[in-house]
Tab-separated table of C-alpha atoms in Angstrom:
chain	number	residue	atom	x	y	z
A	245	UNK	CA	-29.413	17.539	6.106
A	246	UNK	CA	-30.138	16.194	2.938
A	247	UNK	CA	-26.558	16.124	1.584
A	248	UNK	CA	-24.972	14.872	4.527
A	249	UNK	CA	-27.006	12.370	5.543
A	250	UNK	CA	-26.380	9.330	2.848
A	251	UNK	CA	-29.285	6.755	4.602
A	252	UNK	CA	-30.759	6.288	7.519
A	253	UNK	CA	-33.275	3.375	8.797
A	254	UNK	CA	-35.254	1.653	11.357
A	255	UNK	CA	-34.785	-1.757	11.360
A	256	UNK	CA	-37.153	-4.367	13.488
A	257	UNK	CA	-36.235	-7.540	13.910
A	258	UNK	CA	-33.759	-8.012	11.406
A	259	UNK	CA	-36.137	-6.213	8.238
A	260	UNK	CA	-36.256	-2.778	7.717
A	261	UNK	CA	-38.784	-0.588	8.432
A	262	UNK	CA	-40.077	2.461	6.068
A	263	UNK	CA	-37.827	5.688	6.044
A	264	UNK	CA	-38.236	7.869	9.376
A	265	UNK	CA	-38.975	11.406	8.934
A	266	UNK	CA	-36.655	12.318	10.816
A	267	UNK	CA	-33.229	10.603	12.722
A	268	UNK	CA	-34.024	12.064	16.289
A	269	UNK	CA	-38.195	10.436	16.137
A	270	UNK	CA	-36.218	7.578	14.585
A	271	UNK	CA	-33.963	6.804	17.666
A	272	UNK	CA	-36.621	7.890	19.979
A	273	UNK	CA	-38.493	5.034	18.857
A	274	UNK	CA	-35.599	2.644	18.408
A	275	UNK	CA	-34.931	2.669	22.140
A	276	UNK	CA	-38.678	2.026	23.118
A	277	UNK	CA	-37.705	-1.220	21.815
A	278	UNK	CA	-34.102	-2.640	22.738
A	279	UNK	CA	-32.824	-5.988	21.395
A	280	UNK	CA	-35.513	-5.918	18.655
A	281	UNK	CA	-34.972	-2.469	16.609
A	282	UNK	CA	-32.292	-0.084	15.909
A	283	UNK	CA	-31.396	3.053	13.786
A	284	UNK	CA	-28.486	3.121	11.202
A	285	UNK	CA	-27.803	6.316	10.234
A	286	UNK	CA	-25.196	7.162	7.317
A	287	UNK	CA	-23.214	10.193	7.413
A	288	UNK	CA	-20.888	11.687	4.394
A	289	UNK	CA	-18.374	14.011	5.220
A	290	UNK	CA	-20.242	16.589	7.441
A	291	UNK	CA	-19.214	19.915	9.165
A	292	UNK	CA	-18.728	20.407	12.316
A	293	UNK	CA	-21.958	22.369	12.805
A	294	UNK	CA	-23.773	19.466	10.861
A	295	UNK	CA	-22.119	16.710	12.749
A	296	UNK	CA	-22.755	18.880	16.055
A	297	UNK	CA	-26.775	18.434	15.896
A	298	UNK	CA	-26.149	14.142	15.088
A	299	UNK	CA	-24.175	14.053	18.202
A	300	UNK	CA	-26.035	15.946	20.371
A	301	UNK	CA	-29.254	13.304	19.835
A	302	UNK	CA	-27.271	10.733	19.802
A	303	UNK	CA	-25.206	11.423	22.633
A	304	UNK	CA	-21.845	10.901	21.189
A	305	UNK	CA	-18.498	11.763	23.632
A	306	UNK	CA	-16.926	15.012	22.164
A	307	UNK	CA	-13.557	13.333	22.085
A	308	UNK	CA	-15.054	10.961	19.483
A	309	UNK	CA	-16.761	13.433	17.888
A	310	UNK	CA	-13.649	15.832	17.156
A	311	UNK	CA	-11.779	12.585	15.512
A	312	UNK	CA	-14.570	11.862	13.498
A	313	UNK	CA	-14.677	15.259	12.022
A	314	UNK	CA	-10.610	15.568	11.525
A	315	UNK	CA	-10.922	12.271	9.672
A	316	UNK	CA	-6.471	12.175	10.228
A	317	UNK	CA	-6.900	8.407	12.741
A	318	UNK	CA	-5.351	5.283	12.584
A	319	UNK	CA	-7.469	2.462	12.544
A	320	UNK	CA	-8.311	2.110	16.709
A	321	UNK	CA	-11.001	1.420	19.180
A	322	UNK	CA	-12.378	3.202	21.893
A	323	UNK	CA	-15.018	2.808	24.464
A	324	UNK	CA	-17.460	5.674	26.245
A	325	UNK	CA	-19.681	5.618	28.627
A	326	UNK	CA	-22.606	5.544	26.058
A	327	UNK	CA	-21.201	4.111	22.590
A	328	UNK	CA	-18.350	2.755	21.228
A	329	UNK	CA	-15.995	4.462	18.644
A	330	UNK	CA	-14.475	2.321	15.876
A	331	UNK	CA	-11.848	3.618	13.181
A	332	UNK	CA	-11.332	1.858	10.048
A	333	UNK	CA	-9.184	2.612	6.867
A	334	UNK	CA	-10.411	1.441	4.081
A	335	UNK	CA	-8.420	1.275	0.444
A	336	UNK	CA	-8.483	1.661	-2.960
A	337	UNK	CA	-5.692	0.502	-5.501
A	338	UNK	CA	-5.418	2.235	-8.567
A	339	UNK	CA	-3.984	-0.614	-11.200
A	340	UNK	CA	-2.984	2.328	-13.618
A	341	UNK	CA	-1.094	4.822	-11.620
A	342	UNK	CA	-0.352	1.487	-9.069
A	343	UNK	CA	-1.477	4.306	-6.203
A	344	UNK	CA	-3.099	3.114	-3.110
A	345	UNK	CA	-5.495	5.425	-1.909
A	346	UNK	CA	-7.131	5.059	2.239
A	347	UNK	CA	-10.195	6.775	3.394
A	348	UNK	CA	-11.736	6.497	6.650
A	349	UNK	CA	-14.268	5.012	8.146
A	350	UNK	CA	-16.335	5.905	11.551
A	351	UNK	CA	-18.376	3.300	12.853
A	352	UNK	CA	-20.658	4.409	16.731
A	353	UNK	CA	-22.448	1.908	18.338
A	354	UNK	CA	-24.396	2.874	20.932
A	355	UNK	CA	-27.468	1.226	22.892
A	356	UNK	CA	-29.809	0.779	20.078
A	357	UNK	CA	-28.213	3.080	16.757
A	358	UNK	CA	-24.967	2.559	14.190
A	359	UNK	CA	-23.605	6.116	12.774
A	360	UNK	CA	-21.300	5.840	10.530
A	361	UNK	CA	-19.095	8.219	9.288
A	362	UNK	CA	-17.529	8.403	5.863
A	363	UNK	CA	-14.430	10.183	4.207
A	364	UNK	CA	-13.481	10.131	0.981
A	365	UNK	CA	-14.984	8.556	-2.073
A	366	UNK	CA	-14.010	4.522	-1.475
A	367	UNK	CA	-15.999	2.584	0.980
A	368	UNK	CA	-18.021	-0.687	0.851
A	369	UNK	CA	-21.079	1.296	3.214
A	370	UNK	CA	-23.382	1.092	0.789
A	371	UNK	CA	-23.021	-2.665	-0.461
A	372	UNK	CA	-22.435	-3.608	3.211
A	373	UNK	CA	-25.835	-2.061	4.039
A	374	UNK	CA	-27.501	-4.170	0.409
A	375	UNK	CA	-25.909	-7.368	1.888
A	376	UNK	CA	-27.231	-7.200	5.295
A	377	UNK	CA	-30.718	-6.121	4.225
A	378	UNK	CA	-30.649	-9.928	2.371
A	379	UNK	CA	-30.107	-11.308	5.654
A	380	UNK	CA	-32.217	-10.751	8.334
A	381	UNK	CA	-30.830	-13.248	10.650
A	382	UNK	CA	-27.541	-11.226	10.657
A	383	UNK	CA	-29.653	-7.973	11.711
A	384	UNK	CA	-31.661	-9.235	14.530
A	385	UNK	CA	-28.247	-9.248	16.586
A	386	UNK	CA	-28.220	-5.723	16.118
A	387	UNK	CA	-25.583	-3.138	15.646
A	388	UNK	CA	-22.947	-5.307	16.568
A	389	UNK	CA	-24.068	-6.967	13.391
A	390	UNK	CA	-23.259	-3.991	11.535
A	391	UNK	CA	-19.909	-3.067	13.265
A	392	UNK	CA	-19.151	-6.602	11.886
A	393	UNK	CA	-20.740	-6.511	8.677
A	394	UNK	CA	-18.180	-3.267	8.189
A	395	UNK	CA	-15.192	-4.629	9.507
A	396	UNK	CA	-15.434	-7.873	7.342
A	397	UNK	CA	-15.987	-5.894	4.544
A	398	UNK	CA	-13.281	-3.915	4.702
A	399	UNK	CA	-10.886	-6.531	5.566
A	400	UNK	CA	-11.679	-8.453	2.939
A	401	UNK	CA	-10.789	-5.688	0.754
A	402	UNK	CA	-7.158	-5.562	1.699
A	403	UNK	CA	-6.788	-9.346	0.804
A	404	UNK	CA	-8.063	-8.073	-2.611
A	405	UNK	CA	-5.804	-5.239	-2.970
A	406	UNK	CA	-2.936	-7.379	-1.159
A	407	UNK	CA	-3.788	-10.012	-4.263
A	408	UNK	CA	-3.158	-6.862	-6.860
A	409	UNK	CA	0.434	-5.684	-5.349
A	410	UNK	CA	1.741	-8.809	-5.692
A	411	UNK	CA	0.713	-9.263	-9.507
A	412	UNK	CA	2.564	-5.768	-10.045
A	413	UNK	CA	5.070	-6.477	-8.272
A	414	UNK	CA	5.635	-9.892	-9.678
A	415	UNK	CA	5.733	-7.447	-13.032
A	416	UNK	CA	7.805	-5.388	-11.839
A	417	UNK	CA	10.423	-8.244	-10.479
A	418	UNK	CA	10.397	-9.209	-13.975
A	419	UNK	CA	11.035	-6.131	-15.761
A	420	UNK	CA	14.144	-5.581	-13.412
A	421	UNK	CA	15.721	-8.946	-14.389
A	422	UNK	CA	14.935	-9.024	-17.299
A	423	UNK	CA	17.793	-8.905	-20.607
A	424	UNK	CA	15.356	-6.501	-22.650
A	425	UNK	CA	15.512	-3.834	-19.740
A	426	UNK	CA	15.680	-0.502	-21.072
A	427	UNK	CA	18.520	1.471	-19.053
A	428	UNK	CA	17.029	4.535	-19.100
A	429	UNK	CA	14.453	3.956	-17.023
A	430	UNK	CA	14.653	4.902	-13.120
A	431	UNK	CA	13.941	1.146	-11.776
A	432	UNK	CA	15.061	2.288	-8.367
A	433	UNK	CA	13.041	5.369	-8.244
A	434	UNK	CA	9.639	2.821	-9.373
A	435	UNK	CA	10.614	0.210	-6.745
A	436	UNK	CA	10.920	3.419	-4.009
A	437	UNK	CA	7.619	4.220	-5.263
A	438	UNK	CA	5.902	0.995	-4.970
A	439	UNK	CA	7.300	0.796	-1.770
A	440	UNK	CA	5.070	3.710	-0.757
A	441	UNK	CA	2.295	2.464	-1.621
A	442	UNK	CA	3.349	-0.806	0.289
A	443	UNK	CA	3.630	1.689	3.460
A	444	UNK	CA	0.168	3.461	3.375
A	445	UNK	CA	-1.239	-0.262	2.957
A	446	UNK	CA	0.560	-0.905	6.082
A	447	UNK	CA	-0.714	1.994	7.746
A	448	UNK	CA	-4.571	0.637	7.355
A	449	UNK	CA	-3.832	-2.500	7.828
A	450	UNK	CA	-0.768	-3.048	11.141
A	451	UNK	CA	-3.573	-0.764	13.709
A	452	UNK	CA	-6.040	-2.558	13.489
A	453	UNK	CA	-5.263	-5.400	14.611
A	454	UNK	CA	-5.230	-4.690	18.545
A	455	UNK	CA	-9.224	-3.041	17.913
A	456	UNK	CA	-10.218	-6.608	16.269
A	457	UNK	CA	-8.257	-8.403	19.398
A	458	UNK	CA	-10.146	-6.192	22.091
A	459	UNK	CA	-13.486	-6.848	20.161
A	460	UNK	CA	-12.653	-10.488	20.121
A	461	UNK	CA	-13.305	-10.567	24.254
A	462	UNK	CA	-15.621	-10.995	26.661
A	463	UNK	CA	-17.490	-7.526	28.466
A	464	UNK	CA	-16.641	-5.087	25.501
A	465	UNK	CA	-19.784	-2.466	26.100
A	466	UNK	CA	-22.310	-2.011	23.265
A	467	UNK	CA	-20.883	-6.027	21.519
A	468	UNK	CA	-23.244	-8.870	21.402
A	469	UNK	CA	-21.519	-11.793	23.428
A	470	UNK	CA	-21.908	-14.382	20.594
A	471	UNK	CA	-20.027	-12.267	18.063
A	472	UNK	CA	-16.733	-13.250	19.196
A	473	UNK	CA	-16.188	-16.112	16.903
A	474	UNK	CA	-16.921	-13.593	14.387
A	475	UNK	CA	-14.327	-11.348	14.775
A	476	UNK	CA	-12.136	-13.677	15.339
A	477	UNK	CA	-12.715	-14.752	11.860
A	478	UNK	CA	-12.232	-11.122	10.692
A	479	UNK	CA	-8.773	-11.269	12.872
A	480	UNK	CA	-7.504	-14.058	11.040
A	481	UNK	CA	-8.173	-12.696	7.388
A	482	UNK	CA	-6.595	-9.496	8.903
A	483	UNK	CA	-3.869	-11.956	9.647
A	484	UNK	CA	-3.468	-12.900	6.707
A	485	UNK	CA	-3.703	-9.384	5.167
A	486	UNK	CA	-0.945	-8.103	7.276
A	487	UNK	CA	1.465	-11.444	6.479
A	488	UNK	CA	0.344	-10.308	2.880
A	489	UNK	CA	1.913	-6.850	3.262
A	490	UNK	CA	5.090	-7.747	5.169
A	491	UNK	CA	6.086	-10.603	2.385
A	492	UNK	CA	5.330	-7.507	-0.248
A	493	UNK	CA	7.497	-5.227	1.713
A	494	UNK	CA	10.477	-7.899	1.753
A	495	UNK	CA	10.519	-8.938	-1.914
A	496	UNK	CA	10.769	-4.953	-2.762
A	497	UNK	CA	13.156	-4.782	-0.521
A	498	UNK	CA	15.038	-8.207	-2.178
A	499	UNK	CA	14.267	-6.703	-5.744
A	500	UNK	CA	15.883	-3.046	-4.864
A	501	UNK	CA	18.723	-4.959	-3.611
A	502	UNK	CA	19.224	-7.436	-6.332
A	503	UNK	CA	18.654	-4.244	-8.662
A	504	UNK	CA	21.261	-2.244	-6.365
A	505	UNK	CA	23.770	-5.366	-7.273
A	506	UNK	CA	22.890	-5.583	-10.866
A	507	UNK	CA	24.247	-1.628	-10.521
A	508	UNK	CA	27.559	-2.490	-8.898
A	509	UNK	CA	27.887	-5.440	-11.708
A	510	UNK	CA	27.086	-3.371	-14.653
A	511	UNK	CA	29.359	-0.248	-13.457
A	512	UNK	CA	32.332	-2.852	-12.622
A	513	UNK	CA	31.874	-4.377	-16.410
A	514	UNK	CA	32.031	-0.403	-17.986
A	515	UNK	CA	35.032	0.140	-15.759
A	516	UNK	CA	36.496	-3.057	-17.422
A	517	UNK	CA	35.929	-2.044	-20.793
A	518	UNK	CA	36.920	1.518	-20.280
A	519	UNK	CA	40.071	0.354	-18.951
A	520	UNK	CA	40.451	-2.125	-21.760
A	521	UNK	CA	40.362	0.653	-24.262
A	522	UNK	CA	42.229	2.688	-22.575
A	523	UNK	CA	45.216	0.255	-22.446
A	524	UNK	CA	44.838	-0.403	-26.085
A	525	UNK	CA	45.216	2.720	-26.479
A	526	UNK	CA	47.863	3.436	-24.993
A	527	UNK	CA	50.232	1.216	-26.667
A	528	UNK	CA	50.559	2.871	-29.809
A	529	UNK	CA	50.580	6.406	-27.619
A	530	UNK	CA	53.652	5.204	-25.654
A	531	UNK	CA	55.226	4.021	-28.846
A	532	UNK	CA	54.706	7.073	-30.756
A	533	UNK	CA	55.616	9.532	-27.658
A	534	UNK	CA	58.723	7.736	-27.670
A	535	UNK	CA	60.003	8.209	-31.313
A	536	UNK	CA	58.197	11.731	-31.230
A	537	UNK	CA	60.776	13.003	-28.971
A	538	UNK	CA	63.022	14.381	-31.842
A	539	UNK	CA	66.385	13.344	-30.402
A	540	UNK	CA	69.190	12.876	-32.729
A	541	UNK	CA	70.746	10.180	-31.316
A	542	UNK	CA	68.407	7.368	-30.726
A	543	UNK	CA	68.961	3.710	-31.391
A	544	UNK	CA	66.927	2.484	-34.444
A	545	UNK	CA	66.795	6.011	-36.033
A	546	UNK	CA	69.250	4.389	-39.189
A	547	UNK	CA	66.734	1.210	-39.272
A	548	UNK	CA	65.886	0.979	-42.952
A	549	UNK	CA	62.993	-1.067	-42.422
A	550	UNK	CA	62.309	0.867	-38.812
A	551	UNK	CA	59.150	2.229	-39.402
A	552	UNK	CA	57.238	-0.383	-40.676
A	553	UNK	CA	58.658	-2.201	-37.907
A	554	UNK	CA	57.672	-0.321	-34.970
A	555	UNK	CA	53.704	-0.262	-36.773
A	556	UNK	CA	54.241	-4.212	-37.610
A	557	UNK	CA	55.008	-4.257	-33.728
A	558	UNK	CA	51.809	-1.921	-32.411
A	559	UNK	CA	49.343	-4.169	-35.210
A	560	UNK	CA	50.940	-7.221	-33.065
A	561	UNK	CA	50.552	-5.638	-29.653
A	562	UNK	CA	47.249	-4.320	-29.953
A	563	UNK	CA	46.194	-7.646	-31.406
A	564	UNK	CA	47.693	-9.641	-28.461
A	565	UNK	CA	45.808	-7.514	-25.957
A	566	UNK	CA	42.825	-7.359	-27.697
A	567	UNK	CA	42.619	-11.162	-27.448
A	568	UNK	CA	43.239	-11.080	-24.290
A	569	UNK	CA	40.715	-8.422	-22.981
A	570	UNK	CA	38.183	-10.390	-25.135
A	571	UNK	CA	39.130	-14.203	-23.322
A	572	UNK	CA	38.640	-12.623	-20.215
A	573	UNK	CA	35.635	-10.856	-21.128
A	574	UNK	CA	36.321	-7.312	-20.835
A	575	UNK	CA	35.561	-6.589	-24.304
């Protein structure tokens, strides 16, 4: 399976070995020697009848198997009778369309093997695998050096991406106060939408925190006993990632207020000068209606001077109110 199977190696004692033949001879050998060797196998996106041959030499529950295939998991940890089934979420953020993007990530450990199973394009497998190869040391504790290897990886990543929101949004906070703001642009409809994005980060990130907890103690099947301190260390930059994501999710939710108020403001200030308008407006209309009435006997009607009088008295009134609007700022 050529195009399924991404790599796949023995490695002995922390160094790896030359490329098996085959994955079943592979883990046939791996198991003649626990505690020094161990396959990884690396598996893209397979079908079920491709997967279904990997699982069958490997031994894999069925349960695990079907959620590795339907690739739909949150990030969550479970434990068989002869591996252990990891789900991680990685992401990508996309500084251009500011889209977050997850995959996932399947991670089996088992007695002496690591599958892992990848969908989507974004994952750190392959630089994970480069880095550990640099470090035998890290390999000799076997696959739970991997499981951690892949975790910390990914992890990391969020702090990263975490790091890039809050530049946008930092933009983005300054765009919406700021004078120059162009008013026909949706800004409530692009803070919605970074909020979004905000969410699927969540989704990656809140999960997995109770898998890294469980994996931080004692008796977890298939985990070497001195790797707690190491995820622990993973736990706290997941920590950190998920106080990251709820401090993102408040100031957008500060920002569409603030923007919400600048709204009410703004509307409240037309409705001012609207209504200023209108009244000066209606001065000279009231005046005008009055003497338009075409009655014959109405005071002033005789008045010599009474027309340029009554427009001496609008010029005066509208100037009055206009002054008045403009003092109190609703002009």
């Amino acid at each position: 399976m050529p195009g399924v199977i991404v790599d796949c190696a023995i490695y002995r004692d922390g160094r790896r070995a030359e490329r098996p033949e085959d994955f079943p001879s592979a883990l046939r050998e791996a198991r003649r020697r626990p505690g020094h060797a161990f396959l990884w196998l690396g598996v893209h996106e397979p079908t079920p009848a491709e997967f279904e041959r990997i699982s069958g030499e490997f031994g894999l529950h069925p349960l695990a198997v079907e959620d590795a295939l339907k690739a739909h998991q949150r990030p969550k940890l479970e434990v068989y009778d002869d591996s252990l089934f990891m789900v991680l979420k990685p992401i990508a953020y996309d500084d251009d369309t500011a889209t977050v993007t997850a995959t996932e990530l399947m991670v089996f450990v088992g007695d002496a093997f690591v599958v892992t199973v990848r969908h989507g394009e974004t994952g750190p497998l392959a630089a994970v695998r480069r880095r550990l190869e640099h470090q035998p040391g890290t390999l000799r504790h076997g696959p739970t050096s991997v499981l951690y290897a892949v975790s910390d990886a990914v992890v990391d990543h969020y702090i990263e991406v975490a790091g890039e929101l809050q530049a946008d949004l930092e933009d983005l906070e300054a765009e919406v106060f700021s004078p120059d703001r162009s008013e026909s642009r949706n800004t409530a409809a692009e803070i919605y939408a970074f909020k979004r994005q905000v969410m699927e980060f969540r989704r990656a990130t809140g999960p997995l925190t109770e898998p890294l907890s469980r994996l931080q103690e004692n008796g977890v099947p298939f985990v070497h006993d001195g790797s707690r301190p190491f995820f622990r260390d993973v736990g706290d930059h997941l920590a950190r990632a998920n106080d990251s994501v709820d401090g993102l999710d408040r100031l957008l939710s500060d920002i569409l207020s603030a923007h919400l108020a600048q709204m009410g403001v703004r509307q409240n200030d037309d409705m001012r000068k609207i209504s200023a308008w209108a009244a000066l407006a209606a001065v000279p209309t009231l005046i005008a209606g009055i003497y338009g009435m075409n009655f014959r006997h109405m005071p002033e009607l005789g008045l010599r001077f009474g027309y340029a009088g009554v427009l001496l008295a609008m010029v005066v009134i509208e100037f009055s109110l206009y002054r008045l609007f403009k003092r109190r700022g609703w002009l």
